[in-house]
Short mmCIF file of C-alpha atoms in Angstrom, two decimals:
data_model
loop_
_atom_site.label_atom_id
_atom_site.label_comp_id
_atom_site.label_asym_id
_atom_site.label_seq_id
_atom_site.Cartn_x
_atom_site.Cartn_y
_atom_site.Cartn_z
CA UNK A 1262 -14.76 112.45 -111.20
CA UNK A 1263 -12.33 112.06 -108.07
CA UNK A 1264 -10.86 109.31 -105.84
CA UNK A 1265 -13.08 109.56 -102.62
CA UNK A 1266 -16.36 108.21 -105.88
CA UNK A 1267 -14.10 105.36 -105.93
CA UNK A 1268 -14.38 104.54 -102.20
CA UNK A 1269 -16.21 100.76 -100.99
CA UNK A 1270 -18.51 102.76 -98.87
CA UNK A 1271 -19.26 104.96 -102.25
CA UNK A 1272 -19.57 102.13 -104.79
CA UNK A 1273 -22.15 101.03 -102.74
CA UNK A 1274 -23.76 104.02 -102.59
CA UNK A 1275 -24.50 104.20 -106.15
CA UNK A 1276 -25.32 100.54 -105.81
CA UNK A 1277 -28.30 100.84 -103.65
CA UNK A 1278 -29.08 104.29 -106.26
CA UNK A 1279 -29.24 101.72 -109.15
CA UNK A 1280 -30.99 99.08 -107.19
CA UNK A 1281 -33.67 101.30 -105.46
CA UNK A 1282 -34.24 102.95 -108.83
CA UNK A 1283 -34.77 99.80 -110.48
CA UNK A 1284 -37.20 98.36 -107.45
CA UNK A 1285 -39.50 102.31 -108.04
CA UNK A 1286 -39.32 102.11 -111.81
CA UNK A 1287 -40.95 98.10 -111.92
CA UNK A 1288 -43.82 99.08 -108.77
CA UNK A 1289 -44.75 101.62 -110.57
CA UNK A 1290 -44.70 100.63 -113.92
CA UNK A 1291 -48.57 99.96 -114.47
CA UNK A 1292 -49.45 103.90 -112.94
CA UNK A 1293 -50.04 106.99 -114.94
CA UNK A 1294 -50.54 110.02 -113.24
CA UNK A 1295 -53.72 111.71 -113.26
CA UNK A 1296 -55.01 107.58 -112.81
CA UNK A 1297 -56.59 105.39 -114.91
CA UNK A 1298 -55.60 107.65 -118.31
CA UNK A 1299 -52.86 110.24 -118.07
CA UNK A 1300 -49.49 109.98 -117.87
CA UNK A 1301 -47.11 107.50 -118.09
CA UNK A 1302 -45.79 107.87 -114.21
CA UNK A 1303 -42.08 106.57 -114.38
CA UNK A 1304 -40.32 108.76 -117.60
CA UNK A 1305 -42.28 111.82 -115.16
CA UNK A 1306 -40.05 110.23 -112.56
CA UNK A 1307 -37.20 109.82 -114.13
CA UNK A 1308 -37.05 112.94 -115.43
CA UNK A 1309 -38.13 114.81 -112.45
CA UNK A 1310 -34.79 113.36 -110.53
CA UNK A 1311 -32.04 113.84 -113.82
CA UNK A 1312 -33.14 117.14 -113.39
CA UNK A 1313 -32.60 117.79 -109.65
CA UNK A 1314 -29.62 115.46 -109.71
CA UNK A 1315 -27.77 117.72 -112.47
CA UNK A 1316 -29.32 120.83 -110.73
CA UNK A 1317 -27.67 119.55 -107.60
CA UNK A 1318 -24.08 119.12 -108.89
CA UNK A 1319 -23.90 122.48 -110.80
CA UNK A 1320 -24.72 123.72 -106.42
CA UNK A 1321 -22.00 121.51 -104.94
CA UNK A 1322 -20.14 120.44 -107.67
CA UNK A 1323 -20.82 116.75 -106.92
CA UNK A 1324 -23.09 114.64 -106.57
CA UNK A 1325 -23.66 111.71 -103.65
CA UNK A 1326 -26.08 108.91 -103.60
CA UNK A 1327 -27.79 110.24 -100.92
CA UNK A 1328 -29.33 112.93 -102.87
CA UNK A 1329 -29.90 111.05 -105.42
CA UNK A 1330 -31.70 108.76 -103.28
CA UNK A 1331 -33.50 111.47 -101.19
CA UNK A 1332 -34.70 113.19 -104.84
CA UNK A 1333 -35.72 109.79 -106.03
CA UNK A 1334 -37.83 108.69 -102.79
CA UNK A 1335 -39.46 112.26 -102.49
CA UNK A 1336 -40.76 112.48 -106.19
CA UNK A 1337 -41.60 109.16 -105.92
CA UNK A 1338 -43.70 110.00 -103.02
CA UNK A 1339 -46.15 113.01 -104.80
CA UNK A 1340 -46.03 110.74 -108.01
CA UNK A 1341 -47.54 108.47 -106.33
CA UNK A 1342 -49.89 110.89 -103.98
CA UNK A 1343 -51.22 112.28 -107.33
CA UNK A 1344 -52.67 108.77 -108.18
CA UNK A 1345 -54.82 109.01 -104.77
CA UNK A 1346 -57.49 111.38 -106.16
CA UNK A 1347 -58.79 108.36 -108.23
CA UNK A 1348 -60.45 107.39 -105.17
CA UNK A 1349 -62.99 109.15 -102.77
CA UNK A 1350 -61.57 111.74 -100.72
CA UNK A 1351 -62.19 112.10 -96.91
CA UNK A 1352 -63.46 108.65 -97.06
CA UNK A 1353 -62.96 107.02 -94.14
CA UNK A 1354 -64.10 110.49 -92.27
CA UNK A 1355 -67.20 109.58 -94.28
CA UNK A 1356 -67.18 106.42 -93.06
CA UNK A 1357 -67.47 108.32 -89.34
CA UNK A 1358 -70.01 110.38 -89.94
CA UNK A 1359 -72.27 107.66 -91.16
CA UNK A 1360 -71.70 105.84 -88.08
CA UNK A 1361 -72.67 109.01 -86.24
CA UNK A 1362 -75.90 109.46 -88.42
CA UNK A 1363 -77.07 105.46 -88.28
CA UNK A 1364 -76.07 106.15 -84.35
CA UNK A 1365 -78.66 109.28 -83.67
CA UNK A 1366 -80.84 107.27 -86.08
CA UNK A 1367 -81.07 104.00 -83.93
CA UNK A 1368 -80.24 102.00 -86.77
CA UNK A 1369 -77.47 99.13 -86.76
CA UNK A 1370 -73.76 100.47 -87.04
CA UNK A 1371 -72.02 97.00 -86.42
CA UNK A 1372 -71.88 94.79 -88.84
CA UNK A 1373 -74.26 91.41 -88.11
CA UNK A 1374 -73.44 89.26 -91.45
CA UNK A 1375 -70.55 88.48 -93.46
CA UNK A 1376 -69.13 91.13 -96.81
CA UNK A 1377 -68.77 89.22 -99.30
CA UNK A 1378 -67.78 92.77 -101.68
CA UNK A 1379 -66.48 96.23 -101.31
CA UNK A 1380 -70.07 97.97 -101.23
CA UNK A 1381 -69.82 100.78 -103.81
CA UNK A 1382 -70.06 103.63 -101.38
CA UNK A 1383 -66.88 103.70 -100.09
CA UNK A 1384 -68.50 105.19 -96.84
CA UNK A 1385 -70.73 102.28 -96.65
CA UNK A 1386 -67.50 100.37 -95.41
CA UNK A 1387 -67.72 98.86 -91.90
CA UNK A 1388 -67.62 100.59 -88.84
CA UNK A 1389 -65.12 99.09 -86.20
CA UNK A 1390 -64.34 101.83 -83.36
CA UNK A 1391 -66.15 101.12 -79.74
CA UNK A 1392 -69.24 102.87 -78.54
CA UNK A 1393 -67.21 105.29 -76.40
CA UNK A 1394 -66.61 106.40 -79.91
CA UNK A 1395 -70.00 107.28 -81.11
CA UNK A 1396 -71.25 110.37 -79.12
CA UNK A 1397 -68.33 111.78 -80.94
CA UNK A 1398 -69.51 110.36 -83.83
CA UNK A 1399 -72.75 111.76 -83.06
CA UNK A 1400 -71.76 114.97 -82.29
CA UNK A 1401 -69.45 115.22 -85.59
CA UNK A 1402 -72.71 114.75 -87.92
CA UNK A 1403 -74.93 116.87 -86.78
CA UNK A 1404 -72.46 119.49 -87.95
CA UNK A 1405 -71.96 121.34 -91.80
CA UNK A 1406 -69.63 118.82 -94.06
CA UNK A 1407 -67.39 121.09 -94.61
CA UNK A 1408 -67.17 122.57 -91.95
CA UNK A 1409 -66.53 119.53 -90.35
CA UNK A 1410 -64.24 118.27 -93.44
CA UNK A 1411 -61.69 121.61 -92.21
CA UNK A 1412 -61.54 121.63 -88.91
CA UNK A 1413 -60.90 117.38 -89.25
CA UNK A 1414 -58.02 117.81 -91.55
CA UNK A 1415 -56.55 120.49 -89.87
CA UNK A 1416 -56.68 118.32 -86.35
CA UNK A 1417 -55.12 116.00 -89.08
CA UNK A 1418 -51.63 117.93 -90.26
CA UNK A 1419 -51.51 119.35 -86.83
CA UNK A 1420 -51.20 115.48 -85.74
CA UNK A 1421 -48.32 114.55 -88.29
CA UNK A 1422 -46.82 117.49 -88.12
CA UNK A 1423 -46.81 118.22 -84.03
CA UNK A 1424 -46.27 114.33 -84.10
CA UNK A 1425 -42.72 114.90 -86.19
CA UNK A 1426 -41.62 117.58 -84.42
CA UNK A 1427 -42.07 115.46 -80.98
CA UNK A 1428 -40.08 113.05 -82.57
CA UNK A 1429 -37.37 115.65 -83.28
CA UNK A 1430 -37.51 116.46 -87.40
CA UNK A 1431 -38.22 120.30 -88.12
CA UNK A 1432 -40.93 121.64 -89.00
CA UNK A 1433 -38.97 121.99 -92.89
CA UNK A 1434 -38.61 118.39 -92.69
CA UNK A 1435 -41.59 117.82 -91.69
CA UNK A 1436 -43.50 119.02 -94.27
CA UNK A 1437 -41.20 117.39 -96.52
CA UNK A 1438 -42.05 114.43 -95.08
CA UNK A 1439 -45.61 114.85 -95.65
CA UNK A 1440 -45.34 113.81 -99.08
CA UNK A 1441 -44.30 110.54 -97.95
CA UNK A 1442 -47.33 108.19 -99.01
CA UNK A 1443 -48.46 107.60 -95.34
CA UNK A 1444 -49.14 110.67 -93.87
CA UNK A 1445 -50.11 111.66 -97.27
CA UNK A 1446 -52.99 109.35 -97.43
CA UNK A 1447 -54.06 108.98 -94.06
CA UNK A 1448 -55.20 112.93 -94.83
CA UNK A 1449 -56.48 111.65 -98.57
CA UNK A 1450 -58.66 110.01 -96.88
CA UNK A 1451 -58.78 111.48 -93.67
CA UNK A 1452 -57.91 108.80 -90.95
CA UNK A 1453 -57.60 108.61 -87.44
CA UNK A 1454 -54.30 106.80 -88.40
CA UNK A 1455 -52.22 110.37 -87.58
CA UNK A 1456 -53.60 111.11 -84.53
CA UNK A 1457 -53.07 107.59 -83.25
CA UNK A 1458 -48.97 108.43 -84.42
CA UNK A 1459 -49.42 111.76 -82.21
CA UNK A 1460 -50.72 109.59 -79.44
CA UNK A 1461 -47.46 107.83 -79.89
CA UNK A 1462 -45.29 110.23 -80.62
CA UNK A 1463 -45.92 111.98 -77.41
CA UNK A 1464 -45.26 108.78 -75.58
CA UNK A 1465 -42.23 109.78 -73.80
CA UNK A 1466 -43.35 113.39 -73.07
CA UNK A 1467 -46.85 111.85 -71.87
CA UNK A 1468 -47.05 107.95 -71.35
CA UNK A 1469 -50.57 107.68 -70.29
CA UNK A 1470 -50.93 108.36 -75.01
CA UNK A 1471 -49.75 104.84 -75.71
CA UNK A 1472 -52.62 103.03 -74.26
CA UNK A 1473 -55.36 105.58 -74.57
CA UNK A 1474 -54.37 105.10 -78.50
CA UNK A 1475 -55.67 101.56 -78.03
CA UNK A 1476 -59.27 103.20 -77.72
CA UNK A 1477 -59.48 104.02 -81.13
CA UNK A 1478 -57.38 100.68 -82.48
CA UNK A 1479 -56.68 97.86 -80.35
CA UNK A 1480 -53.01 97.07 -82.23
CA UNK A 1481 -52.22 100.06 -80.62
CA UNK A 1482 -52.18 98.46 -76.59
CA UNK A 1483 -48.98 97.48 -77.93
CA UNK A 1484 -46.91 100.66 -77.51
CA UNK A 1485 -48.37 100.98 -73.95
CA UNK A 1486 -45.87 97.74 -72.80
CA UNK A 1487 -43.04 100.03 -73.44
CA UNK A 1488 -44.98 101.84 -70.28
CA UNK A 1489 -44.75 98.25 -68.48
CA UNK A 1490 -40.94 98.04 -69.82
CA UNK A 1491 -40.23 101.10 -67.96
CA UNK A 1492 -41.75 100.47 -64.87
CA UNK A 1493 -44.24 103.61 -65.47
CA UNK A 1494 -47.18 102.70 -63.67
CA UNK A 1495 -48.83 105.88 -63.09
CA UNK A 1496 -48.85 107.01 -67.07
CA UNK A 1497 -50.67 102.95 -66.53
CA UNK A 1498 -52.95 104.35 -63.85
CA UNK A 1499 -53.39 107.75 -65.15
CA UNK A 1500 -54.62 106.22 -68.84
CA UNK A 1501 -56.91 103.20 -67.58
CA UNK A 1502 -58.36 106.18 -65.97
CA UNK A 1503 -59.14 108.38 -68.75
CA UNK A 1504 -60.19 104.82 -70.67
CA UNK A 1505 -63.03 103.90 -67.66
CA UNK A 1506 -64.11 107.11 -67.27
CA UNK A 1507 -64.45 107.45 -71.44
CA UNK A 1508 -66.64 104.44 -70.58
CA UNK A 1509 -68.62 106.03 -67.44
CA UNK A 1510 -69.65 108.69 -69.43
CA UNK A 1511 -70.58 107.63 -72.58
CA UNK A 1512 -72.18 104.19 -71.36
CA UNK A 1513 -75.56 105.71 -69.96
CA UNK A 1514 -75.48 107.49 -74.13
CA UNK A 1515 -75.00 103.90 -75.71
CA UNK A 1516 -76.47 101.69 -73.35
CA UNK A 1517 -75.40 97.79 -73.28
CA UNK A 1518 -76.15 96.60 -76.19
CA UNK A 1519 -73.27 98.63 -78.61
CA UNK A 1520 -71.27 97.17 -76.36
CA UNK A 1521 -72.23 93.12 -77.98
CA UNK A 1522 -73.01 94.84 -81.41
CA UNK A 1523 -68.80 95.73 -81.54
CA UNK A 1524 -67.83 92.61 -80.62
CA UNK A 1525 -70.03 90.62 -82.67
CA UNK A 1526 -68.82 92.85 -85.52
CA UNK A 1527 -65.25 92.90 -85.12
CA UNK A 1528 -65.54 89.50 -85.40
CA UNK A 1529 -68.12 89.02 -88.26
CA UNK A 1530 -65.46 91.56 -90.13
CA UNK A 1531 -61.75 89.04 -89.49
CA UNK A 1532 -63.73 86.28 -91.19
CA UNK A 1533 -65.24 88.83 -94.04
CA UNK A 1534 -61.66 89.29 -94.37
CA UNK A 1535 -60.56 86.32 -97.14
CA UNK A 1536 -63.30 87.39 -98.67
CA UNK A 1537 -62.54 91.19 -99.42
CA UNK A 1538 -59.20 90.64 -99.49
CA UNK A 1539 -56.93 93.66 -100.95
CA UNK A 1540 -59.21 96.41 -99.27
CA UNK A 1541 -59.81 93.98 -95.56
CA UNK A 1542 -56.12 93.25 -95.18
CA UNK A 1543 -55.09 96.34 -96.88
CA UNK A 1544 -51.12 95.74 -96.33
CA UNK A 1545 -51.52 93.11 -93.09
CA UNK A 1546 -49.17 90.44 -93.54
CA UNK A 1547 -51.66 87.85 -92.73
CA UNK A 1548 -52.72 89.07 -97.28
CA UNK A 1549 -49.64 87.50 -98.19
CA UNK A 1550 -47.83 85.28 -96.12
CA UNK A 1551 -50.28 82.12 -93.54
CA UNK A 1552 -51.32 83.43 -90.87
CA UNK A 1553 -49.08 81.14 -88.69
CA UNK A 1554 -45.03 82.85 -90.26
CA UNK A 1555 -47.32 86.76 -90.12
CA UNK A 1556 -48.56 85.87 -86.08
CA UNK A 1557 -44.54 84.25 -85.67
CA UNK A 1558 -42.85 87.87 -87.50
CA UNK A 1559 -45.14 89.62 -84.74
CA UNK A 1560 -44.19 87.90 -81.55
CA UNK A 1561 -40.55 88.06 -83.02
CA UNK A 1562 -40.37 91.94 -83.28
CA UNK A 1563 -42.74 92.05 -80.22
CA UNK A 1564 -39.37 90.01 -78.52
CA UNK A 1565 -36.83 92.54 -79.93
CA UNK A 1566 -38.55 95.38 -78.74
CA UNK A 1567 -39.33 94.48 -75.16
CA UNK A 1568 -34.95 92.99 -75.48
CA UNK A 1569 -34.23 97.15 -74.76
CA UNK A 1570 -35.00 99.53 -72.91
CA UNK A 1571 -35.40 102.93 -73.13
CA UNK A 1572 -36.52 105.22 -76.50
CA UNK A 1573 -35.45 102.99 -78.71
CA UNK A 1574 -37.65 99.98 -77.16
CA UNK A 1575 -40.11 102.35 -77.93
CA UNK A 1576 -39.12 102.77 -81.11
CA UNK A 1577 -39.25 98.95 -81.70
CA UNK A 1578 -43.03 98.96 -80.97
CA UNK A 1579 -43.58 101.40 -82.75
CA UNK A 1580 -42.66 98.69 -85.69
CA UNK A 1581 -43.96 95.84 -84.22
CA UNK A 1582 -47.53 97.70 -84.09
CA UNK A 1583 -47.17 97.73 -88.05
CA UNK A 1584 -46.04 93.94 -88.25
CA UNK A 1585 -48.96 92.88 -86.19
CA UNK A 1586 -51.90 95.03 -87.30
CA UNK A 1587 -54.29 92.60 -88.25
CA UNK A 1588 -55.12 95.18 -90.96
CA UNK A 1589 -52.96 97.59 -92.50
CA UNK A 1590 -53.21 100.62 -94.31
CA UNK A 1591 -50.47 102.76 -95.57
CA UNK A 1592 -51.59 105.58 -92.71
CA UNK A 1593 -50.37 102.55 -90.76
CA UNK A 1594 -46.66 103.00 -91.40
CA UNK A 1595 -46.63 106.31 -89.40
CA UNK A 1596 -45.74 105.07 -86.30
CA UNK A 1597 -43.02 103.31 -87.90
CA UNK A 1598 -41.22 106.83 -87.97
CA UNK A 1599 -39.04 106.40 -85.18
CA UNK A 1600 -37.32 103.45 -86.09
CA UNK A 1601 -36.82 104.60 -89.64
CA UNK A 1602 -35.13 107.39 -88.59
CA UNK A 1603 -32.89 105.15 -86.09
CA UNK A 1604 -31.30 104.42 -89.70
CA UNK A 1605 -28.48 106.83 -91.29
CA UNK A 1606 -29.21 109.31 -93.54
CA UNK A 1607 -29.02 106.69 -96.91
CA UNK A 1608 -30.73 103.55 -95.48
CA UNK A 1609 -33.25 106.20 -93.96
CA UNK A 1610 -34.29 107.17 -97.56
CA UNK A 1611 -34.03 103.56 -99.13
CA UNK A 1612 -36.37 102.85 -96.47
CA UNK A 1613 -38.63 105.67 -97.55
CA UNK A 1614 -38.22 104.61 -100.83
CA UNK A 1615 -39.46 101.15 -100.62
CA UNK A 1616 -42.64 102.68 -98.84
CA UNK A 1617 -43.55 105.85 -101.15
CA UNK A 1618 -44.43 103.02 -104.24
CA UNK A 1619 -48.66 101.58 -104.71
CA UNK A 1620 -48.21 99.19 -100.94
CA UNK A 1621 -47.82 95.55 -100.98
CA UNK A 1622 -45.42 93.60 -99.56
CA UNK A 1623 -42.25 94.67 -100.66
CA UNK A 1624 -43.17 97.60 -97.73
CA UNK A 1625 -41.85 94.96 -95.29
CA UNK A 1626 -38.37 96.19 -96.49
CA UNK A 1627 -38.39 98.98 -94.86
CA UNK A 1628 -39.22 97.74 -91.83
CA UNK A 1629 -36.75 94.34 -92.28
CA UNK A 1630 -33.49 97.64 -92.86
CA UNK A 1631 -35.15 98.86 -88.99
CA UNK A 1632 -34.72 95.17 -88.29
CA UNK A 1633 -31.53 95.51 -90.13
CA UNK A 1634 -30.10 98.38 -87.73
CA UNK A 1635 -31.09 96.23 -84.58
CA UNK A 1636 -28.07 94.13 -84.97
CA UNK A 1637 -25.66 96.04 -87.48
CA UNK A 1638 -25.03 99.34 -85.77
CA UNK A 1639 -23.13 100.14 -90.00
CA UNK A 1640 -27.05 101.27 -90.62
CA UNK A 1641 -27.50 103.23 -87.75
CA UNK A 1642 -27.03 106.80 -86.78
CA UNK A 1643 -23.29 107.33 -85.45
CA UNK A 1644 -23.68 107.95 -81.71
CA UNK A 1645 -22.48 111.75 -82.39
CA UNK A 1646 -25.00 112.01 -85.04
CA UNK A 1647 -21.79 113.44 -87.08
CA UNK A 1648 -21.43 111.12 -90.62
CA UNK A 1649 -19.86 113.82 -93.06
CA UNK A 1650 -21.97 115.16 -95.63
CA UNK A 1651 -24.58 113.06 -96.29
CA UNK A 1652 -26.39 113.45 -92.02
CA UNK A 1653 -27.25 117.15 -93.69
CA UNK A 1654 -30.02 115.19 -95.75
CA UNK A 1655 -31.31 113.46 -92.56
CA UNK A 1656 -34.25 114.93 -90.72
CA UNK A 1657 -32.92 114.64 -87.81
CA UNK A 1658 -30.11 116.97 -88.28
CA UNK A 1659 -27.81 117.36 -85.14
CA UNK A 1660 -30.06 114.79 -83.08
CA UNK A 1661 -28.84 111.34 -82.76
CA UNK A 1662 -31.76 109.56 -81.96
CA UNK A 1663 -35.56 109.97 -82.46
CA UNK A 1664 -37.07 111.82 -79.54
CA UNK A 1665 -34.15 113.96 -78.50
CA UNK A 1666 -36.18 116.75 -76.15
CA UNK A 1667 -36.74 113.71 -74.05
CA UNK A 1668 -35.20 112.62 -70.86
CA UNK A 1669 -34.10 108.66 -70.39
CA UNK A 1670 -31.60 106.56 -71.91
CA UNK A 1671 -31.75 107.39 -75.84
CA UNK A 1672 -29.21 104.96 -76.85
CA UNK A 1673 -28.57 101.00 -76.81
CA UNK A 1674 -25.52 100.46 -75.87
CA UNK A 1675 -23.11 99.08 -77.24
#
C-alpha cells in the first residue's frame, strides 16, 4: 500500500465506504431476489461488489474509495430494481387507461369519498390529473394494450435518456443511471414523472417547459419560479398560453363538471392519505414527520433555491419540488438529479447509494448532502471539474456543472 492511501482525505473516503456499506446492508437485509422467496439480497450484493473491486484492482493496479462506492451503489440499485418484479408492471399506465375508459363511458373518474384501504387492483388507484388530460387518456384507451404499452415505455425511455443528455450526462452514463431506482421504477410502473423530468431538464433551453409540467403535477410549478427569478417573462407568457390553450381546446370535450369533480377528488385524496399512509403519501416527508416540519423543510429549500441565480438556482428548485411534494414516490426524485450532479464524484455516488435501497426517510439524506454542498464547497465539484482520478467516475465528465450547453451563469460566485 502506498503512502497516498494514508492521507486524511483518502482515509475519510474509505470510512465513507464502510459507512455506506453498513447502511446498504442494514436497509436491504429484509429483501430477497426475487421477492418474496428468492435468495437474500445482501450476500449477492456484497459478493458482486467484491468481484468488481477485485477486477478494478487488477486492471488499474490500485483501488480507490470512489470506485467501490460507485460499484456498491450500482449493484444495490440493480438488485433493488429486481424486487420491483413483485409488483404490477405498468401499474400507473393502467390507471391512466382506466381513467380514459371511464371518461368514454361517462363513469365517475375522480374520488367521491374517503379511501380507507387499497383496492385489490392497483390500476384502480385514484386518478389525480386534471380534466385536460382525460381526452388524451381516452384516445389511449381505444388502442390495443400491447401497442400502447410499447409506445408508452419507448416514450418514457426517451424522456429519461433525453433529459439526462440535456442535463449534461453522456449516453453511456445515461444508460448506466437507468439502473438508479427512481428511473427504473418510473419505467416499471409507467409513470409520467419521466416526461416531467424531461420538461424540467429542458428548462434552461425552453423555459416554458418548467410551467407546462404543472398540468400533470402541481408541485412542478415550483420549478417555474426560476423563470420569475431569471426574469424570463416571455417564457412565462408562452407557458400560460399553452396551458390556457389546452384548457380551451379540451373544455368542450370535458365540460365543466369534471373540473369540480377533480378539485373535490383532490380533497378526498388529501383526507385519505393518513388512512392509507405508506401508499398515498409514498416517500413524502409528511409520512415521517409532523406537517409543520414538512412545511418548514419545503419553505427552507425554496428560500435556499431563490437565493441564487442561474442554473444552480434551477437545480435547487428541483430539490425544493421533491421536498414539497405532498405525495412522493421514487420516480419523483429524478428531478433532483441535476442537483446531485453538482456534487463531487465521491459524494455523488454516496447519494446514489443512499437512494438505491428501499425508499424511506433515509432517502432525504441524499438531499441533505446536496444542501450541504450549497454551503460547504468541498462537497461540490471544483470549478475546473478536475479532481484527479476520482472525477473519471463522475457522469458529467469534463463539465463543471449541469446543463453545460445552456447559456447564462452556471456557477454560484464564491
